[in-house]
Coordinates of C-alpha atoms in Angstrom, one line a residue:
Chain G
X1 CA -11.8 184.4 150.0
X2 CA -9.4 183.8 147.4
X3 CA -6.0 183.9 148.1
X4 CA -3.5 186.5 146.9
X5 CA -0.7 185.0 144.2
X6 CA 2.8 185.7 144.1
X7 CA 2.5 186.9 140.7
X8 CA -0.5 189.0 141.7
X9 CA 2.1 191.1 144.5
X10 CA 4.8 191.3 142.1
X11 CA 3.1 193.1 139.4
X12 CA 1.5 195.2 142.0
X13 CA 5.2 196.0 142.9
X14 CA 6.5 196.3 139.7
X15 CA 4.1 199.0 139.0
X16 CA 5.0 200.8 141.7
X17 CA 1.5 200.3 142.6
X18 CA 2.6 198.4 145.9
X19 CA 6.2 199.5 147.5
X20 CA 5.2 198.2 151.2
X21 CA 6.3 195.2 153.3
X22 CA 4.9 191.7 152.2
X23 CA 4.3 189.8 155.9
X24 CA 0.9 187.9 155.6
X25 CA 0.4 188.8 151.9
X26 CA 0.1 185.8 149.0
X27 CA 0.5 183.6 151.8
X28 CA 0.7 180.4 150.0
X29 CA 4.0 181.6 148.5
X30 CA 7.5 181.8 148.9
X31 CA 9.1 185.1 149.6
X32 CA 12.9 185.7 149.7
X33 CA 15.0 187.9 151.1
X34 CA 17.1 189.5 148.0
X35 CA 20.8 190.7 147.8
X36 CA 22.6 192.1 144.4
X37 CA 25.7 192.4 144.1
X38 CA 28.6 192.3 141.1
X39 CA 29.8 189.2 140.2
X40 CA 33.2 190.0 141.4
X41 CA 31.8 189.6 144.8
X42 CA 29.4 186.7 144.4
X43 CA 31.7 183.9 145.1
X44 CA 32.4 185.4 149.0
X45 CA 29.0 185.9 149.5
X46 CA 27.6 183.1 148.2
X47 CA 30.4 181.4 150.5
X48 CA 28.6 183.7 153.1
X49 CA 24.9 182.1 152.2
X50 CA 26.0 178.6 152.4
X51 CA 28.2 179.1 155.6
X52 CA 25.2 180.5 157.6
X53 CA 22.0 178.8 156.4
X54 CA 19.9 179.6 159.5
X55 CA 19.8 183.4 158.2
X56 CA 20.8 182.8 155.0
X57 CA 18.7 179.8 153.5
X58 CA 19.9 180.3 149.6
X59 CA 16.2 179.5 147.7
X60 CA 17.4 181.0 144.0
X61 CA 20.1 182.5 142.3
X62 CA 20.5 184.1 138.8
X63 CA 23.1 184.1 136.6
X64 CA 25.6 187.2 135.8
X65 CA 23.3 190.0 134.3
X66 CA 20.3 187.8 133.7
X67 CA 17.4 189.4 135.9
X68 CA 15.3 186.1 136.1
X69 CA 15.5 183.7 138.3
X70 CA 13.3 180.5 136.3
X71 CA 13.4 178.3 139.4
X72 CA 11.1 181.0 141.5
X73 CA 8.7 182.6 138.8
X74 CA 8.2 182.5 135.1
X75 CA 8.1 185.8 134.8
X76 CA 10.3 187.4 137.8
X77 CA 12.5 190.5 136.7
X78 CA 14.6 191.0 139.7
X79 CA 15.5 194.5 139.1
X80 CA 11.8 195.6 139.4
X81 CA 9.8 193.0 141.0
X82 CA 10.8 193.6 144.5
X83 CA 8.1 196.0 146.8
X84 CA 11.1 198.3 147.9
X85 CA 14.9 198.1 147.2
X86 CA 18.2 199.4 149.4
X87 CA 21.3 200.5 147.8
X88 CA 24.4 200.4 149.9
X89 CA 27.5 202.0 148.5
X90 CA 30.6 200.8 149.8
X91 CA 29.0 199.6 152.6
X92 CA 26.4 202.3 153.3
X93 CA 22.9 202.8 153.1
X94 CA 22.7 205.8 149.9
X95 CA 18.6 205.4 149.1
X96 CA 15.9 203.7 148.7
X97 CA 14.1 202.9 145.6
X98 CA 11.1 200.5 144.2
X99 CA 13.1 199.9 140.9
X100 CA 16.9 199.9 140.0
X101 CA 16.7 199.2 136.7
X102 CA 19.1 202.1 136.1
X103 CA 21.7 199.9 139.0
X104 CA 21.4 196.7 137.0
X105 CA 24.4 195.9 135.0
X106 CA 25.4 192.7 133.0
X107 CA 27.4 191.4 135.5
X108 CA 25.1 191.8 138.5
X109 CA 24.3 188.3 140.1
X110 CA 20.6 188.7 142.4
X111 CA 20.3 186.1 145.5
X112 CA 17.2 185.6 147.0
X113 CA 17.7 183.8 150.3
X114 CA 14.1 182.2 152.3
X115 CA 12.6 184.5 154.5
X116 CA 10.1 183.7 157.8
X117 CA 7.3 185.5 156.3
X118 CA 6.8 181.9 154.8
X119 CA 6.8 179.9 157.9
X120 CA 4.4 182.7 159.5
X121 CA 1.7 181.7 156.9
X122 CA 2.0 178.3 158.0
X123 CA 1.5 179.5 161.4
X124 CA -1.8 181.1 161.2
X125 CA -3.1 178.1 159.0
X126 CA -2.4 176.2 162.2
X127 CA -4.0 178.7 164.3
X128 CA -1.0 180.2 166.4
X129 CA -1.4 184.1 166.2
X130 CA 1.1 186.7 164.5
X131 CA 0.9 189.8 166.5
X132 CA 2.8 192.1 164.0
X133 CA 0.7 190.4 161.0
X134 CA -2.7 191.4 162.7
X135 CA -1.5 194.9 163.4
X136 CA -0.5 195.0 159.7
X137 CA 3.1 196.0 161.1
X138 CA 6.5 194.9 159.7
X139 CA 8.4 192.0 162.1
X140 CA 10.7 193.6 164.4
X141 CA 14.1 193.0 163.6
X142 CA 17.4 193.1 165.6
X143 CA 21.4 192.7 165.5
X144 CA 22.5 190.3 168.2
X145 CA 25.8 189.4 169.8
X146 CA 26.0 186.2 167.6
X147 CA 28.6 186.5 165.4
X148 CA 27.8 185.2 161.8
X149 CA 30.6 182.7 160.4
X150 CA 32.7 184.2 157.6
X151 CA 32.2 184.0 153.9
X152 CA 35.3 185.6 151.9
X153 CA 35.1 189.8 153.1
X154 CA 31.2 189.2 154.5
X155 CA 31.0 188.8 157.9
X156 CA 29.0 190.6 161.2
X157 CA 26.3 189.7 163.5
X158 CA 23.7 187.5 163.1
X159 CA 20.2 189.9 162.8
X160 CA 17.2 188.2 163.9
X161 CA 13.2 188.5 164.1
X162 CA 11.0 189.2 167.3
X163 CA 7.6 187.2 167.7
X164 CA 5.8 186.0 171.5
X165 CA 3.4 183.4 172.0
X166 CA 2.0 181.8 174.9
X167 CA 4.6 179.8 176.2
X168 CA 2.9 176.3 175.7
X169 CA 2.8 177.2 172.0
X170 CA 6.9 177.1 172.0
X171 CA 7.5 173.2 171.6
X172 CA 4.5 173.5 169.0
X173 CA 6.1 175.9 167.3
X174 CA 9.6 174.5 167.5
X175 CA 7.9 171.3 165.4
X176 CA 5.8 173.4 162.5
X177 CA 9.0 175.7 162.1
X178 CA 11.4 172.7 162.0
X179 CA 9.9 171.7 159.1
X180 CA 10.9 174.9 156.7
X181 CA 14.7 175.3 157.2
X182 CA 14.2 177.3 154.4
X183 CA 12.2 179.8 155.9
X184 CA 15.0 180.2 159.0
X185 CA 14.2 176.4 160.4
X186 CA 13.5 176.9 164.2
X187 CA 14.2 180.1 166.4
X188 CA 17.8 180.3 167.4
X189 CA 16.7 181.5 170.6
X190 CA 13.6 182.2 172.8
X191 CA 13.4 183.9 176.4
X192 CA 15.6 186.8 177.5
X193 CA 16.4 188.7 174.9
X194 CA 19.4 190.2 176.4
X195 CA 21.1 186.8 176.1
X196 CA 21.6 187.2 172.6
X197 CA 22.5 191.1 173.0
X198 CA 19.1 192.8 173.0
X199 CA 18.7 195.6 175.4
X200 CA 15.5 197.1 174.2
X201 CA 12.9 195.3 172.6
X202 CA 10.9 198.4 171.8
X203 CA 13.5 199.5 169.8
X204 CA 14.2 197.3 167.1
X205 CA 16.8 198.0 164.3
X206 CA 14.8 197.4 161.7
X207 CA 11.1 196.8 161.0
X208 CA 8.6 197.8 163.4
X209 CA 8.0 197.8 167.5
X210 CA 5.2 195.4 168.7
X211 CA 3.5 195.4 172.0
X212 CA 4.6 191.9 173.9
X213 CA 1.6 190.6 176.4
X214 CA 3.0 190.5 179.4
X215 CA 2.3 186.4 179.9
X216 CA 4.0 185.5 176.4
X217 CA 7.7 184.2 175.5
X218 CA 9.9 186.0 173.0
X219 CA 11.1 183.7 170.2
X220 CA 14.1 184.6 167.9
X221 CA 14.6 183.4 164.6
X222 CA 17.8 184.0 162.3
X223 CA 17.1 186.7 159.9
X224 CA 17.4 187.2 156.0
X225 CA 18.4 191.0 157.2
X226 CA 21.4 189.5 158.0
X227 CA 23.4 189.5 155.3
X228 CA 22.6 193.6 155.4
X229 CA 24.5 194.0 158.6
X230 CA 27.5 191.9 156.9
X231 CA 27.9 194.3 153.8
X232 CA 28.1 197.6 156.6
X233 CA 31.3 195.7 157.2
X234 CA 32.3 194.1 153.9
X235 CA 31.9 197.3 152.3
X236 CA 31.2 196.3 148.6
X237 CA 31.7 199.7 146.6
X238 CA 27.6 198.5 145.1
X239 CA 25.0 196.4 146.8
X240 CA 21.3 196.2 146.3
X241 CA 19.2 194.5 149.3
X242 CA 15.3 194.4 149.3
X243 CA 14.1 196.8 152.3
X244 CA 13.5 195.1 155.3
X245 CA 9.9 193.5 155.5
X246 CA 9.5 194.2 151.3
X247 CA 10.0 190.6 149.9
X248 CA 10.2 189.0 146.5
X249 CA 7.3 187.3 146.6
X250 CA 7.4 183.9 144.0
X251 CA 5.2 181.5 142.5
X252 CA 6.8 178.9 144.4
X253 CA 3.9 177.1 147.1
X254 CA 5.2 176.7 150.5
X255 CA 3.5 173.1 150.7
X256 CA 5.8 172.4 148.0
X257 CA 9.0 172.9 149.9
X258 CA 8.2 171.5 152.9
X259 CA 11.5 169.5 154.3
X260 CA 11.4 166.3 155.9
X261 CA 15.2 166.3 157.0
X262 CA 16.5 162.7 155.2
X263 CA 16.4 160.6 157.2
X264 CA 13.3 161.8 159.4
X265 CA 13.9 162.2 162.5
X266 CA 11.2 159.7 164.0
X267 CA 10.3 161.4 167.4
X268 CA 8.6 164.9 167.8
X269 CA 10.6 167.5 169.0
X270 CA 7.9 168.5 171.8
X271 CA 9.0 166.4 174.6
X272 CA 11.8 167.5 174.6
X273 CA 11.5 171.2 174.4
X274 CA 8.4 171.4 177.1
X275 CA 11.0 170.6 179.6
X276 CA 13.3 174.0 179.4
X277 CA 10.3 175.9 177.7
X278 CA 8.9 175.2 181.3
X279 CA 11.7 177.2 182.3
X280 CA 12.4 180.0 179.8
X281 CA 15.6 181.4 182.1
X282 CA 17.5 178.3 182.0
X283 CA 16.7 177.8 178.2
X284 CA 18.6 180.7 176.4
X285 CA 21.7 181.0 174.6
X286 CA 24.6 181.0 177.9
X287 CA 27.0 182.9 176.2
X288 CA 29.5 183.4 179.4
Chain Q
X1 CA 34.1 144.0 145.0
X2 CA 31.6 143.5 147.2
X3 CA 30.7 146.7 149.3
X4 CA 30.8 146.6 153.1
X5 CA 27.0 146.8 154.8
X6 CA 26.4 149.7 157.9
X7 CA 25.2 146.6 159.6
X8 CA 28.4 144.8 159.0
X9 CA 30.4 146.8 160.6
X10 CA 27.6 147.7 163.8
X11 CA 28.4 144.0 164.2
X12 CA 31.9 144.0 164.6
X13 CA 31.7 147.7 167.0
X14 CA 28.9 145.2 168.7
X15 CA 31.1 141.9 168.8
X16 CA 34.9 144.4 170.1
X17 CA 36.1 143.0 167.0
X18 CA 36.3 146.2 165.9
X19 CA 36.9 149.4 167.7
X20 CA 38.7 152.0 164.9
X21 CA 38.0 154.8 163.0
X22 CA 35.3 154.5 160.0
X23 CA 36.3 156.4 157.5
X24 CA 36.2 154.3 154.1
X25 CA 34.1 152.0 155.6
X26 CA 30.8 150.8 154.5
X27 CA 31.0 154.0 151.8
X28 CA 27.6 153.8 150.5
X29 CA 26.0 153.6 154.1
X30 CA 25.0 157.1 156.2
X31 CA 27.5 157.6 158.7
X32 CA 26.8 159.6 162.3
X33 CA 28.2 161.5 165.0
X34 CA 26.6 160.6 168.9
X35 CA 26.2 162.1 171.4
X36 CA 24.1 160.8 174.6
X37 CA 23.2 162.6 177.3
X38 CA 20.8 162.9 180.4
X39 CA 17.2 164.0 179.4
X40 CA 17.6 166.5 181.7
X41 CA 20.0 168.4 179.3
X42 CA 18.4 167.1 175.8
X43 CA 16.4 170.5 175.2
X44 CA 19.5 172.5 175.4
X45 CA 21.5 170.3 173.2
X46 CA 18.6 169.8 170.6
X47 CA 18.6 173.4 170.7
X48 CA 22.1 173.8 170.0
X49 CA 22.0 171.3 167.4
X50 CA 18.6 173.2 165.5
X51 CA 21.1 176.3 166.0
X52 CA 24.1 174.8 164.2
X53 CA 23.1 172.8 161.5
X54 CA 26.4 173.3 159.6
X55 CA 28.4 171.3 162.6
X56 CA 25.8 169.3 164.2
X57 CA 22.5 168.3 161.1
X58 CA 20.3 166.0 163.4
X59 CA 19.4 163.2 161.4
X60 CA 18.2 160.9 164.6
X61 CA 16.9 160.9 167.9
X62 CA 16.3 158.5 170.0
X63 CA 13.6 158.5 172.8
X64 CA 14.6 158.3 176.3
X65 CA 16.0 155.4 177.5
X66 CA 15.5 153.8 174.2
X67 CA 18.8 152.6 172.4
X68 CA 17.3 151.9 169.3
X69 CA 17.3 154.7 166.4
X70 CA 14.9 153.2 163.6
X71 CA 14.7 155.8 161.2
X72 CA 18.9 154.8 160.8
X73 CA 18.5 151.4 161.2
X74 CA 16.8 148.2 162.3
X75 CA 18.5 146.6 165.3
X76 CA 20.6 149.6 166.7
X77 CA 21.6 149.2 169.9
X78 CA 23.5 152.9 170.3
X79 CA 24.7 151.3 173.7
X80 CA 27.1 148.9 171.6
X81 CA 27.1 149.8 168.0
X82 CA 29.6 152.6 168.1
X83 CA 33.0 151.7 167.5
X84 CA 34.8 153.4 170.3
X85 CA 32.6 155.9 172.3
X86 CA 34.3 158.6 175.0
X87 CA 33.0 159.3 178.1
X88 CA 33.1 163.2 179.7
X89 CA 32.7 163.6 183.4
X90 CA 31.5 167.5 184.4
X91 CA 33.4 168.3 181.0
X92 CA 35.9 166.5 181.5
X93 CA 37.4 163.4 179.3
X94 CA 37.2 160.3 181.7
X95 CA 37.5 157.1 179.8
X96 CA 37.1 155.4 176.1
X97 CA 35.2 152.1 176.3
X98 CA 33.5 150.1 173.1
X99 CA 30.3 149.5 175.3
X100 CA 28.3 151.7 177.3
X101 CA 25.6 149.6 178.4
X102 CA 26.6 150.3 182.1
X103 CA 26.3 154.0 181.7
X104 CA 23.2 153.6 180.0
X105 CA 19.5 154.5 182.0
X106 CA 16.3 155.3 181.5
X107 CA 16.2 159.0 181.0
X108 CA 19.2 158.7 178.5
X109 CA 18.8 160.4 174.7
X110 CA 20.7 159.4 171.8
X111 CA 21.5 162.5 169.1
X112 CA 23.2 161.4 165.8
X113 CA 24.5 164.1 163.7
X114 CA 25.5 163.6 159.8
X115 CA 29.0 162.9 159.3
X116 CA 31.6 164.3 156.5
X117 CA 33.1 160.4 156.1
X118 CA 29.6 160.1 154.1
X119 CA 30.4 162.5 151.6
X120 CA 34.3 161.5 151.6
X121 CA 32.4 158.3 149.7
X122 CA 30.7 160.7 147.2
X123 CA 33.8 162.2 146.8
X124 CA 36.0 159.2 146.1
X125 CA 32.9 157.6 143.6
X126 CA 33.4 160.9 141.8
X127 CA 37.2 159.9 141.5
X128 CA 38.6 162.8 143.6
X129 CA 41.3 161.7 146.1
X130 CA 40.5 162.0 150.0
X131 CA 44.3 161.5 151.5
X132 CA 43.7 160.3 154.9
X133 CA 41.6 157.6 152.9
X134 CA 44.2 156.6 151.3
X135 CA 46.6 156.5 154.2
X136 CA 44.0 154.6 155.8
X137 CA 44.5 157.2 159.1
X138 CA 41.8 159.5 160.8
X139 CA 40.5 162.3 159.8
X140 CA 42.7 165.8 160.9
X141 CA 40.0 168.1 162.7
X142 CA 40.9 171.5 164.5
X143 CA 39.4 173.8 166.7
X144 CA 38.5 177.1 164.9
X145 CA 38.2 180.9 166.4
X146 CA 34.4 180.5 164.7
X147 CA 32.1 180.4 167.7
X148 CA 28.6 178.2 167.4
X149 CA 25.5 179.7 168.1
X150 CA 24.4 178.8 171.8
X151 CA 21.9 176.4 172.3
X152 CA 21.1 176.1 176.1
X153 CA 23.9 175.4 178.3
X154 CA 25.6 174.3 175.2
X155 CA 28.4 176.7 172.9
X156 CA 31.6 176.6 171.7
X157 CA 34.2 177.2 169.1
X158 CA 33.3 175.1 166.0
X159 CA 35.2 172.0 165.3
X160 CA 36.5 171.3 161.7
X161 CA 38.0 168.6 159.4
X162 CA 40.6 169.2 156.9
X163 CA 41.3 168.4 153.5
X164 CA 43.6 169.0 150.5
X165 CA 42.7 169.4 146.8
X166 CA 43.9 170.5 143.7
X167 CA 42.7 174.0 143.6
X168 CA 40.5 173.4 140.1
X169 CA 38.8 171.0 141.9
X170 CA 37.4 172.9 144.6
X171 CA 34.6 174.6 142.8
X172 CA 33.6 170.8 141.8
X173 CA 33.5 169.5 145.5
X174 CA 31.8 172.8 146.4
X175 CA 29.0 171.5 144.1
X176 CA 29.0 168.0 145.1
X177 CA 28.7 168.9 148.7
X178 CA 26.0 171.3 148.5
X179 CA 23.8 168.1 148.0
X180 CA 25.0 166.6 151.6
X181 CA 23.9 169.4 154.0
X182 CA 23.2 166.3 156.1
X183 CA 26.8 165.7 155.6
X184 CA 28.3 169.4 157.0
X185 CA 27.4 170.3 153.3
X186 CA 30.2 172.5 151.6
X187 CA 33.2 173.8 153.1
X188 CA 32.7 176.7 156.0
X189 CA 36.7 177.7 154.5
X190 CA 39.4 177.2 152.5
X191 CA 42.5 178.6 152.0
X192 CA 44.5 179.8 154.6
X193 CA 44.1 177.9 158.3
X194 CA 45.4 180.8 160.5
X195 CA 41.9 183.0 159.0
X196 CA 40.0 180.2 160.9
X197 CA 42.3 180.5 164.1
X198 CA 44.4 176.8 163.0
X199 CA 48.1 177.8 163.8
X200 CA 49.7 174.6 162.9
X201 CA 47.8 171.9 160.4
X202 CA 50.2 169.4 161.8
X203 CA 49.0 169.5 165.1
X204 CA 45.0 168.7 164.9
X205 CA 43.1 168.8 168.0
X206 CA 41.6 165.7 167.1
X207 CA 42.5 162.6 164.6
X208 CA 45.6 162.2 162.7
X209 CA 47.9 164.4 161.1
X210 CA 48.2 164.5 157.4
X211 CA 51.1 165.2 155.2
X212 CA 49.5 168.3 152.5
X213 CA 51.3 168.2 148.6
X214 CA 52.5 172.3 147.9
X215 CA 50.5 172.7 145.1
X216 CA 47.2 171.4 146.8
X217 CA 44.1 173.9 148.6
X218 CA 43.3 173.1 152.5
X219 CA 39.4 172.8 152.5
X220 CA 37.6 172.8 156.4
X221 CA 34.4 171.4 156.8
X222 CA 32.4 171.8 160.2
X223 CA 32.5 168.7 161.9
X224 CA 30.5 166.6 164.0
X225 CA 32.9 167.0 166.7
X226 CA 31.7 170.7 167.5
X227 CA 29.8 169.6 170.5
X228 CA 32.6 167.2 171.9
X229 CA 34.5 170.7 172.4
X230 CA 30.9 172.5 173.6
X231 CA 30.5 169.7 176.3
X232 CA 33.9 170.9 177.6
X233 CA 32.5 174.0 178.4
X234 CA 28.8 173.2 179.5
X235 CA 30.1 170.4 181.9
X236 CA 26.8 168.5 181.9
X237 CA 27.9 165.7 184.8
X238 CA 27.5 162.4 182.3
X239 CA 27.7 162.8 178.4
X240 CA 28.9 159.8 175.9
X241 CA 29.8 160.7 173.1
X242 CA 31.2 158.5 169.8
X243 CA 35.2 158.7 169.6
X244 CA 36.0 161.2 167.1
X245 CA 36.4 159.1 163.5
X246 CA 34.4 155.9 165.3
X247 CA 31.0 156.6 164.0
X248 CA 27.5 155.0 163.8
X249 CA 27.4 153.4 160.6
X250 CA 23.6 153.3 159.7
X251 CA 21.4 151.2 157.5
X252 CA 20.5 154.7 155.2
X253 CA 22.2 154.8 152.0
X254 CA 23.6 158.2 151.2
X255 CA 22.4 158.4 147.6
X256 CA 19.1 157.9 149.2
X257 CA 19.0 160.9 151.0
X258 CA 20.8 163.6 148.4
X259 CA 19.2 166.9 148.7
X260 CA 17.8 168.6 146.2
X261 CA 17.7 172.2 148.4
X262 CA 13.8 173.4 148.0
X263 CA 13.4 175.1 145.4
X264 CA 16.8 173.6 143.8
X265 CA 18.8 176.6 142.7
X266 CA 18.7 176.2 139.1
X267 CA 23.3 177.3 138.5
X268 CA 25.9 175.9 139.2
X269 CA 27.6 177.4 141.7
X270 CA 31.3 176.7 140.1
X271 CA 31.2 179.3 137.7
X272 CA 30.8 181.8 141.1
X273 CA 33.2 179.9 142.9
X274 CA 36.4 179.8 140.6
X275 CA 36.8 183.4 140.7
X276 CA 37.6 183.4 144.4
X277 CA 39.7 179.8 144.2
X278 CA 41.5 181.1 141.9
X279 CA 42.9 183.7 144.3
X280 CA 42.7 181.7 147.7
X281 CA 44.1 184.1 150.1
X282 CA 41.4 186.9 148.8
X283 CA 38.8 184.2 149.5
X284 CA 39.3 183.1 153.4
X285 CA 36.9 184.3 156.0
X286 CA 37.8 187.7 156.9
X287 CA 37.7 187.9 160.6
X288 CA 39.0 191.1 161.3

């Protein structure tokens, strides 16, 4: 079966052909999360991206009221190439739309920040299993009790993703996801959920609910939702987010951005993780 | 001039000859923060650090009981090598000592974490001036009201180091230090110190105080310290730590492990950033 390209889910989506939520589609390829906002707010939130790099990995960014962005496509025109767009004014959601061409002004700046649809290709080429991805569902996302660190006016709590696996996978997966700090690096917290502020699983606060087998671990990772939640609070008078789950989708291969943190780190992180994965209580965030 | 060798000055933290701060030493050589601990609690703090990579980037690991670190260099012995290293009993500072080879056992890990006095070199090749260098004193480094993401048993507020700059130069060192995220990459803040929870700059939590010129920015970066003040609170019974400023001096060169963030985000980021500097007190982290 040939694989899907990122050019071949962007045209889709810039036709309005395709206006869903990208998880498991052109798998080899990059997505990114994707916030718009006026220049005169860029600098804070930029400040925002590269203060919080577990939610917000910044992957590209374009300059004032130019809608490509040359190091993720050849071809990508941010105000159009996006599945499904948000538009917050001054700070709350107003609509939805799959092209805001009519938004886009010469001094708009587009980021697109890494997103873990990426690392949840690299999962199933290895063989673990994506619940939400076989069920064709969005990722079910949350707010937490983490507080995000500061940026200029953005600010709020850290929003994360939901995934289980059998709980001998965790150290395994703790390794493979190490490797694309890009893509959210490794989950910021696995076990109780209510650690980090989640009282109901079945009710996520964005994307979809998924059934969790009663013998698997929750893992969280840090979200590219995130900086969402941070412009309810910052209030920008105009800001244009992707929906949740509907990625920009770029001809940049995964494989190609794989990180091997300089200077390797020269022992696997598995030995060490089996020991409090063994004991999923004792291993989540203590926040007293 | 000849430049000082990592191994040159492991030798002298080896031999007692020397047990001081590293700053401006062996510039051109990776510096690191330690922290050793119990296997026991080495999941919770790897976790912590995977969770924080802005105060605590992993670059090496040692396997338990093992005192060497190759991936940093040859013949570490992380028992000796560190200048000064600080002992903390159930959370508790109990002693300084320049050798900890009677503390050492078989189940103990070894976590460096990238170190700000590496790009202090970058900065001062670049010809910017880094004060405390010049003084030839430590480091100043505060306790912030930003709280870390938990890892484990292991939170706390975030530690930071500060330093002055013309204000046009801080979209320049913005840029350079994007390309040390190994380093605490760019500033988490700058502008005003009492945003960030620092009442008085002349009183640092850690390291020496240092006198700041009027017309000159403060700039915080998230220091290596951050889990000195997160062991205070997760009173593990043994950890050793490195005394703040008296770091592992590796065998890594810094210029050999510059990042080039995957996919490298083709602008400059100091046409977004001198908007904000050039208003510093609309550019803080908004807390409230």
């Amino acid at each position: 079966m040939k694989t899907e390209l990122g050019s071949q889910i962007r045209s889709l989506a810039r036709s309005g052909e395709f206006a869903g939520q990208t998880s498991g589609r052109a798998p080899d390829y990059l997505q990114g999360n994707v916030v718009i906002l006026p220049e005169r707010y860029a600098s804070d939130f930029l400040h925002y991206c590269l203060n919080n790099p577990k939610p917000c990995p910044l992957i590209g960014l374009s300059k004032p009221g130019d809608p490509t962005i040359p190091a993720l496509g050849d071809d990508i025109d941010i105000r159009r190439d996006v599945p499904s767009y948000r538009v917050y004014r001054d700070g709350v959601l107003s609509g939805q739309s799959t092209d805001i061409s009519d938004l886009w002004s010469s001094d708009m700046v587009a980021f697109v920040l890494g997103c873990s649809f990426t690392f949840e290709a690299a999962l199933i080429r290895n063989g673990y299993r994506v619940r939400h991805v076989e069920l064709g569902c969005n990722v079910p996302m949350f707010k937490t009790n983490i507080e995000t660190i500061p940026g200029g006016i953005f600010s709020g709590p850290m929003v994360v993703t939901m995934r289980s696996f059998p709980e001998h996978q965790i150290p395994e997966i703790f390794d493979l996801s190490f490797r694309y700090p890009h893509a959210h690096g490794t989950p910021i917290h696995w076990g109780d959920p209510e650690e980090i502020g989640i009282s109901d699983i079945r009710s996520p606060d964005y994307g979809d609910a998924v059934e969790v087998p009663d013998d698997e671990v929750l893992a969280f990772w840090a979200c590219g939702v995130t900086p969402q939640a941070s412009i309810e609070r910052a209030k920008p008078d105009i800001c244009i987010t992707h929906a949740p789950g509907c990625m920009l989708v770029t001809d940049v291969l995964s494989a190609d951005v794989l990180s091997e943190t300089p200077p390797v780190v020269d022992v696997s992180l598995t030995h060490l993780l089996t020991q409090s994965t063994s004991n999923v209580e004792g291993n989540g965030g203590n926040l007293s």
